[in-house]
Amino acid sequence: MDMNAFSLQGKIAWITGASYGIGFAIAEAYASAGATIVFNDINQDLVNKGLAAYEEKGIKAHGYVCDVTNEEAVQELVKKIETEVGVVDILVNNAGIIRRIPMIEMSAADFRKVIDVDLNAPFICAKAVIPSMIKKGHGKIINICSMMSELGRETVSAYAAAKGGLKMLTRNICSEYGEYNIQCNGIGPGYIATPQTAPLRERQPDGSRHPFDQFIIAKTPAARWGEATDLQGPAVFLASDASNFVNGHILYVDGGILAYIGKQP
Ligand code: NAP
Ligand code: GCO
């Protein structure tokens, strides 16, 4: 086998919401594999923070301010990327939010906001890049799903609904555009140590681990939280020619959580 199949040399990758966290780690891996990195975030401060972080890693990234829930802004951004950088070969729908509120206490506005960022925005961004991917004759779309694409839990009703929908949007893009050599797959991270999960890992006043932290350790065969870097290899695989016959698949990178009933207390 030609291992160059895993190379991203000459490819342009747009990772949404990638100033830090999982998106940043994926972008870093893509740069190592030879891709040109494009990212956006919700405000200039975050974009500047991201640009500095990429530069520190020796990566000359292209950063843009764009709220991915705004279709007009996304369409404008894609035109700008195509003019200033080139046609997007790889889209990673990474930008996301979560609101941890018991469902019957959650406002419809909060529910809609999570759906907007975590489900509507991946639709908007994919819709914006697919026409040029069709013209180019290839494309890769990777949607960042979640354990909550498969499982529910207290307080995350909006997030689970969004991530479950994102799993099916992934399968539908595969179904509708696979004939144009476009592969759309998902990555379902387990519990990863990023700012988004920091509240679930906070030390208790007595110095003990957060109860949820202990719960996840017991539910994960690897007996640890994931790191954003654990997602890099799977993300490169799904962005590369090595996965050209993998389509509509959600690759769970969860340390085994979905396979495990959990350690007996
Ligand atoms: P994070 O640390 O909260 O980063 C999310 C990024 O998306 C932030 O830079 C955020 O900007 C940006 N963003 C939010 N709304 C946006 C919008 N409307 N337009 C543009 N950018 C926006 O999250 P993460 O832990 O890295 O997670 C990244 C993705 O992985 C998310 O889709 C998340 O649901 C998913 N995920 C995370 C885990 C985990 O355990 N961490 C597990 C499974 C899946 P702000 O800083 O302004 O919010
Ligand atoms: C939560 C966590 C999870 C993770 C991730 C798991 O509150 O349960 O935030 O939702 O973010 O999505 O895969």
Short mmCIF file of C-alpha atoms and ligand atoms in Angstrom, two decimals:
data_model
loop_
_atom_site.label_atom_id
_atom_site.label_comp_id
_atom_site.label_asym_id
_atom_site.label_seq_id
_atom_site.Cartn_x
_atom_site.Cartn_y
_atom_site.Cartn_z
CA MET A 1 0.00 0.00 0.00
CA ASP A 2 1.19 3.54 -0.79
CA MET A 3 1.30 5.26 2.62
CA ASN A 4 1.04 8.62 0.82
CA ALA A 5 -2.67 7.84 0.84
CA PHE A 6 -2.65 9.36 4.34
CA SER A 7 -1.02 12.58 3.11
CA LEU A 8 -2.99 15.85 2.93
CA GLN A 9 -0.31 17.56 0.85
CA GLY A 10 -1.82 20.20 -1.43
CA LYS A 11 -5.23 20.08 0.26
CA ILE A 12 -7.07 23.06 1.79
CA ALA A 13 -8.79 22.26 5.09
CA TRP A 14 -11.37 24.53 6.74
CA ILE A 15 -11.98 23.70 10.40
CA THR A 16 -14.77 25.69 12.03
CA GLY A 17 -14.39 27.06 15.56
CA ALA A 18 -10.72 26.05 15.66
CA SER A 19 -8.97 28.72 17.75
CA TYR A 20 -8.43 26.09 20.44
CA GLY A 21 -9.74 22.76 21.72
CA ILE A 22 -10.54 19.83 19.45
CA GLY A 23 -10.66 21.96 16.30
CA PHE A 24 -7.17 23.30 16.93
CA ALA A 25 -5.77 19.80 17.53
CA ILE A 26 -7.32 18.53 14.30
CA ALA A 27 -5.98 21.52 12.36
CA GLU A 28 -2.51 20.95 13.83
CA ALA A 29 -2.59 17.33 12.65
CA TYR A 30 -3.79 18.35 9.19
CA ALA A 31 -0.93 20.84 8.91
CA SER A 32 1.53 18.08 9.88
CA ALA A 33 0.01 15.97 7.07
CA GLY A 34 0.64 18.80 4.58
CA ALA A 35 -2.68 20.65 4.43
CA THR A 36 -3.19 24.42 4.26
CA ILE A 37 -5.21 25.44 7.31
CA VAL A 38 -8.22 27.74 7.26
CA PHE A 39 -10.22 28.34 10.43
CA ASN A 40 -12.88 30.69 11.69
CA ASP A 41 -14.14 31.68 15.07
CA ILE A 42 -16.87 33.84 16.41
CA ASN A 43 -14.87 37.02 17.11
CA GLN A 44 -11.57 38.69 16.19
CA ASP A 45 -10.05 38.16 19.65
CA LEU A 46 -10.48 34.39 19.31
CA VAL A 47 -9.20 34.43 15.73
CA ASN A 48 -6.13 36.41 16.85
CA LYS A 49 -5.62 33.96 19.74
CA GLY A 50 -5.85 31.13 17.25
CA LEU A 51 -3.46 32.73 14.75
CA ALA A 52 -0.89 33.23 17.51
CA ALA A 53 -1.31 29.64 18.68
CA TYR A 54 -0.89 28.27 15.15
CA GLU A 55 2.16 30.49 14.57
CA GLU A 56 3.68 29.14 17.79
CA LYS A 57 3.38 25.67 16.23
CA GLY A 58 4.96 26.91 13.01
CA ILE A 59 1.64 26.81 11.15
CA LYS A 60 0.72 29.72 8.82
CA ALA A 61 -3.05 29.46 9.19
CA HIS A 62 -5.69 31.62 7.53
CA GLY A 63 -8.11 32.89 10.18
CA TYR A 64 -11.50 34.55 9.63
CA VAL A 65 -14.25 35.91 11.85
CA CYS A 66 -17.54 34.19 11.06
CA ASP A 67 -20.56 33.03 13.02
CA VAL A 68 -21.29 29.67 11.43
CA THR A 69 -25.02 30.01 12.17
CA ASN A 70 -25.26 32.96 9.75
CA GLU A 71 -25.79 31.52 6.26
CA GLU A 72 -25.05 34.79 4.44
CA ALA A 73 -21.82 35.24 6.38
CA VAL A 74 -20.79 31.64 5.68
CA GLN A 75 -21.49 31.98 1.96
CA GLU A 76 -19.40 35.19 1.93
CA LEU A 77 -16.62 33.47 3.88
CA VAL A 78 -16.43 30.56 1.44
CA LYS A 79 -16.16 33.01 -1.49
CA LYS A 80 -13.38 34.83 0.39
CA ILE A 81 -11.53 31.55 1.13
CA GLU A 82 -11.78 30.52 -2.52
CA THR A 83 -10.39 33.91 -3.61
CA GLU A 84 -7.64 34.24 -0.98
CA VAL A 85 -6.64 30.60 -0.36
CA GLY A 86 -8.39 28.25 -2.78
CA VAL A 87 -11.27 25.79 -3.02
CA VAL A 88 -11.95 23.91 0.23
CA ASP A 89 -11.05 20.21 -0.10
CA ILE A 90 -11.79 19.27 3.53
CA LEU A 91 -14.47 20.75 5.81
CA VAL A 92 -14.50 19.88 9.50
CA ASN A 93 -17.72 21.00 11.20
CA ASN A 94 -16.21 21.39 14.66
CA ALA A 95 -17.74 24.59 16.10
CA GLY A 96 -20.17 23.70 18.85
CA ILE A 97 -21.74 24.73 22.12
CA ILE A 98 -23.50 22.95 24.95
CA ARG A 99 -26.01 24.13 27.53
CA ARG A 100 -26.34 21.81 30.55
CA ILE A 101 -29.85 22.57 31.84
CA PRO A 102 -32.61 20.13 32.96
CA MET A 103 -34.97 19.94 29.98
CA ILE A 104 -38.08 21.21 31.70
CA GLU A 105 -36.08 24.21 32.98
CA MET A 106 -34.51 24.96 29.58
CA SER A 107 -35.94 27.86 27.58
CA ALA A 108 -36.93 27.24 23.97
CA ALA A 109 -34.42 29.97 23.09
CA ASP A 110 -31.57 28.04 24.72
CA PHE A 111 -32.71 24.82 23.02
CA ARG A 112 -32.83 26.58 19.64
CA LYS A 113 -29.38 28.14 20.15
CA VAL A 114 -27.75 24.75 20.68
CA ILE A 115 -29.56 23.26 17.67
CA ASP A 116 -28.52 26.32 15.63
CA VAL A 117 -24.80 26.00 16.33
CA ASP A 118 -24.50 22.22 16.58
CA LEU A 119 -26.84 21.14 13.75
CA ASN A 120 -28.00 24.02 11.55
CA ALA A 121 -24.47 25.41 11.18
CA PRO A 122 -22.95 22.11 9.91
CA PHE A 123 -25.77 22.07 7.31
CA ILE A 124 -25.01 25.70 6.36
CA CYS A 125 -21.25 25.11 6.06
CA ALA A 126 -21.57 21.83 4.16
CA LYS A 127 -24.11 23.40 1.78
CA ALA A 128 -21.63 26.24 1.14
CA VAL A 129 -18.68 24.02 0.17
CA ILE A 130 -20.32 21.08 -1.65
CA PRO A 131 -20.91 22.86 -5.02
CA SER A 132 -17.18 23.58 -5.43
CA MET A 133 -16.32 20.06 -4.24
CA ILE A 134 -18.59 18.67 -6.96
CA LYS A 135 -16.84 20.87 -9.57
CA LYS A 136 -13.43 19.79 -8.27
CA GLY A 137 -14.40 16.10 -8.37
CA HIS A 138 -13.71 15.31 -4.72
CA GLY A 139 -14.37 16.46 -1.18
CA LYS A 140 -14.23 15.41 2.47
CA ILE A 141 -16.70 16.55 5.11
CA ILE A 142 -16.14 15.52 8.72
CA ASN A 143 -18.81 16.32 11.29
CA ILE A 144 -17.80 16.31 14.95
CA CYS A 145 -20.52 14.27 16.58
CA SER A 146 -20.53 12.99 20.17
CA MET A 147 -21.36 10.18 22.61
CA MET A 148 -24.66 12.04 22.60
CA SER A 149 -25.17 11.04 19.00
CA GLU A 150 -25.94 7.63 20.56
CA LEU A 151 -26.70 8.17 24.25
CA GLY A 152 -28.68 10.60 26.38
CA ARG A 153 -28.03 11.90 29.85
CA GLU A 154 -29.53 14.42 32.23
CA THR A 155 -29.34 18.14 31.30
CA VAL A 156 -28.11 17.76 27.71
CA SER A 157 -31.41 17.36 25.79
CA ALA A 158 -30.66 20.06 23.19
CA TYR A 159 -27.09 18.87 22.67
CA ALA A 160 -28.13 15.22 22.27
CA ALA A 161 -30.91 16.19 19.84
CA ALA A 162 -28.41 18.22 17.81
CA LYS A 163 -25.66 15.60 17.80
CA GLY A 164 -28.15 12.82 17.00
CA GLY A 165 -29.36 14.93 14.09
CA LEU A 166 -25.76 15.58 13.04
CA LYS A 167 -25.22 11.80 12.78
CA MET A 168 -28.16 11.57 10.37
CA LEU A 169 -27.11 14.70 8.44
CA THR A 170 -23.74 12.96 7.98
CA ARG A 171 -25.43 9.87 6.56
CA ASN A 172 -27.65 11.97 4.32
CA ILE A 173 -24.80 13.99 2.82
CA CYS A 174 -23.10 10.64 2.12
CA SER A 175 -26.28 9.37 0.44
CA GLU A 176 -26.90 12.49 -1.65
CA TYR A 177 -23.33 13.39 -2.72
CA GLY A 178 -21.35 10.14 -2.59
CA GLU A 179 -21.68 9.85 -6.37
CA TYR A 180 -19.56 13.01 -6.73
CA ASN A 181 -16.67 11.41 -4.84
CA ILE A 182 -17.57 13.34 -1.69
CA GLN A 183 -17.13 11.41 1.55
CA CYS A 184 -19.00 12.68 4.60
CA ASN A 185 -18.18 10.96 7.90
CA GLY A 186 -18.42 11.82 11.56
CA ILE A 187 -16.04 11.60 14.46
CA GLY A 188 -17.69 10.86 17.79
CA PRO A 189 -15.26 11.91 20.52
CA GLY A 190 -15.72 10.40 23.96
CA TYR A 191 -15.12 12.63 26.96
CA ILE A 192 -12.23 14.89 26.02
CA ALA A 193 -10.40 17.31 28.33
CA THR A 194 -11.14 20.70 26.74
CA PRO A 195 -12.67 23.98 27.99
CA GLN A 196 -16.10 22.59 27.07
CA THR A 197 -15.83 19.80 29.64
CA ALA A 198 -13.82 21.72 32.25
CA PRO A 199 -16.89 22.15 34.53
CA LEU A 200 -17.23 18.34 34.65
CA ARG A 201 -13.63 17.90 35.86
CA GLU A 202 -13.37 20.64 38.48
CA ARG A 203 -11.75 19.57 41.76
CA GLN A 204 -14.18 19.60 44.69
CA PRO A 205 -13.60 21.94 47.68
CA ASP A 206 -12.13 18.98 49.61
CA GLY A 207 -9.68 18.36 46.74
CA SER A 208 -11.48 15.23 45.55
CA ARG A 209 -12.29 14.59 41.89
CA HIS A 210 -15.62 15.88 40.53
CA PRO A 211 -18.28 13.12 40.81
CA PHE A 212 -18.79 13.28 37.03
CA ASP A 213 -15.04 12.94 36.51
CA GLN A 214 -15.09 9.76 38.62
CA PHE A 215 -18.16 8.55 36.70
CA ILE A 216 -16.47 8.93 33.33
CA ILE A 217 -13.33 7.18 34.52
CA ALA A 218 -15.52 4.24 35.61
CA LYS A 219 -17.36 4.24 32.27
CA THR A 220 -14.24 4.32 30.12
CA PRO A 221 -12.22 1.08 29.64
CA ALA A 222 -9.16 3.29 29.09
CA ALA A 223 -9.88 4.68 32.60
CA ARG A 224 -8.96 8.19 31.49
CA TRP A 225 -10.39 11.26 29.79
CA GLY A 226 -9.43 11.64 26.18
CA GLU A 227 -7.06 14.33 24.98
CA ALA A 228 -7.76 16.35 21.83
CA THR A 229 -4.63 14.76 20.38
CA ASP A 230 -6.34 11.32 20.58
CA LEU A 231 -8.56 12.52 17.75
CA GLN A 232 -5.74 13.52 15.39
CA GLY A 233 -5.04 10.16 13.74
CA PRO A 234 -8.71 9.34 13.08
CA ALA A 235 -9.26 12.88 11.75
CA VAL A 236 -6.32 12.61 9.33
CA PHE A 237 -7.56 9.20 8.16
CA LEU A 238 -11.05 10.53 7.39
CA ALA A 239 -9.63 13.57 5.57
CA SER A 240 -7.23 11.53 3.43
CA ASP A 241 -7.46 9.36 0.32
CA ALA A 242 -7.02 6.36 2.63
CA SER A 243 -10.73 6.67 3.47
CA ASN A 244 -12.12 7.24 -0.03
CA PHE A 245 -14.44 4.22 0.29
CA VAL A 246 -15.54 5.08 3.85
CA ASN A 247 -18.75 7.10 3.74
CA GLY A 248 -21.61 7.86 6.12
CA HIS A 249 -19.68 6.37 9.05
CA ILE A 250 -19.44 7.76 12.56
CA LEU A 251 -16.01 6.83 13.94
CA TYR A 252 -16.25 6.85 17.74
CA VAL A 253 -12.99 7.82 19.41
CA ASP A 254 -14.12 7.23 22.97
CA GLY A 255 -11.65 4.92 24.68
CA GLY A 256 -14.32 2.20 24.53
CA ILE A 257 -17.17 3.93 26.40
CA LEU A 258 -19.87 2.79 23.97
CA ALA A 259 -18.75 -0.84 24.29
CA TYR A 260 -18.61 -0.94 28.10
CA ILE A 261 -21.26 -1.31 30.83
CA GLY A 262 -18.91 0.41 33.27
CA LYS A 263 -16.75 -0.65 36.20
CA GLN A 264 -18.65 -2.05 39.20
CA PRO A 265 -18.57 0.62 41.97
P1 NAP B 1 -14.89 24.26 22.80
O1 NAP B 1 -13.63 24.15 23.57
O2 NAP B 1 -16.09 24.89 23.43
O3 NAP B 1 -14.61 24.97 21.38
C1 NAP B 1 -15.68 25.17 20.51
C2 NAP B 1 -15.25 26.26 19.55
O4 NAP B 1 -16.34 26.58 18.68
C3 NAP B 1 -14.88 27.55 20.31
O5 NAP B 1 -13.78 28.17 19.71
C4 NAP B 1 -16.15 28.36 20.11
O6 NAP B 1 -15.97 29.73 20.24
C5 NAP B 1 -16.50 27.99 18.68
N1 NAP B 1 -17.88 28.40 18.36
C6 NAP B 1 -18.98 28.27 19.13
N2 NAP B 1 -20.04 28.79 18.50
C7 NAP B 1 -19.61 29.27 17.30
C8 NAP B 1 -20.23 29.93 16.21
N3 NAP B 1 -21.55 30.21 16.22
N4 NAP B 1 -19.48 30.28 15.14
C9 NAP B 1 -18.14 30.02 15.13
N5 NAP B 1 -17.48 29.38 16.14
C10 NAP B 1 -18.22 29.02 17.21
O7 NAP B 1 -15.36 22.81 22.36
P2 NAP B 1 -14.49 21.48 22.15
O8 NAP B 1 -14.51 20.67 23.40
O9 NAP B 1 -13.19 21.81 21.48
O10 NAP B 1 -15.48 20.77 21.12
C11 NAP B 1 -15.38 20.99 19.73
C12 NAP B 1 -16.46 20.13 19.10
O11 NAP B 1 -16.35 18.79 19.60
C13 NAP B 1 -17.86 20.60 19.46
O12 NAP B 1 -18.72 20.38 18.35
C14 NAP B 1 -18.26 19.65 20.60
O13 NAP B 1 -19.67 19.50 20.67
C15 NAP B 1 -17.59 18.40 20.16
N6 NAP B 1 -17.33 17.42 21.21
C16 NAP B 1 -16.60 17.76 22.31
C17 NAP B 1 -16.31 16.75 23.25
C18 NAP B 1 -15.53 17.01 24.49
O14 NAP B 1 -15.54 16.13 25.38
N7 NAP B 1 -14.85 18.12 24.62
C19 NAP B 1 -16.75 15.45 23.04
C20 NAP B 1 -17.53 15.17 21.91
C21 NAP B 1 -17.78 16.16 20.99
P3 NAP B 1 -16.30 30.37 21.68
O15 NAP B 1 -15.03 30.25 22.45
O16 NAP B 1 -16.73 31.76 21.40
O17 NAP B 1 -17.42 29.54 22.29
C1 GCO B 2 -21.57 16.29 28.73
C2 GCO B 2 -20.32 16.47 27.91
C3 GCO B 2 -20.43 15.62 26.65
C4 GCO B 2 -19.19 15.81 25.82
C5 GCO B 2 -19.24 15.02 24.60
C6 GCO B 2 -19.27 13.55 24.86
O1 GCO B 2 -22.00 17.28 29.35
O2 GCO B 2 -22.06 15.15 28.78
O3 GCO B 2 -20.12 17.82 27.57
O4 GCO B 2 -21.55 15.99 25.93
O5 GCO B 2 -19.05 17.14 25.46
O6 GCO B 2 -20.21 15.42 23.71
O7 GCO B 2 -19.08 12.87 23.63
#
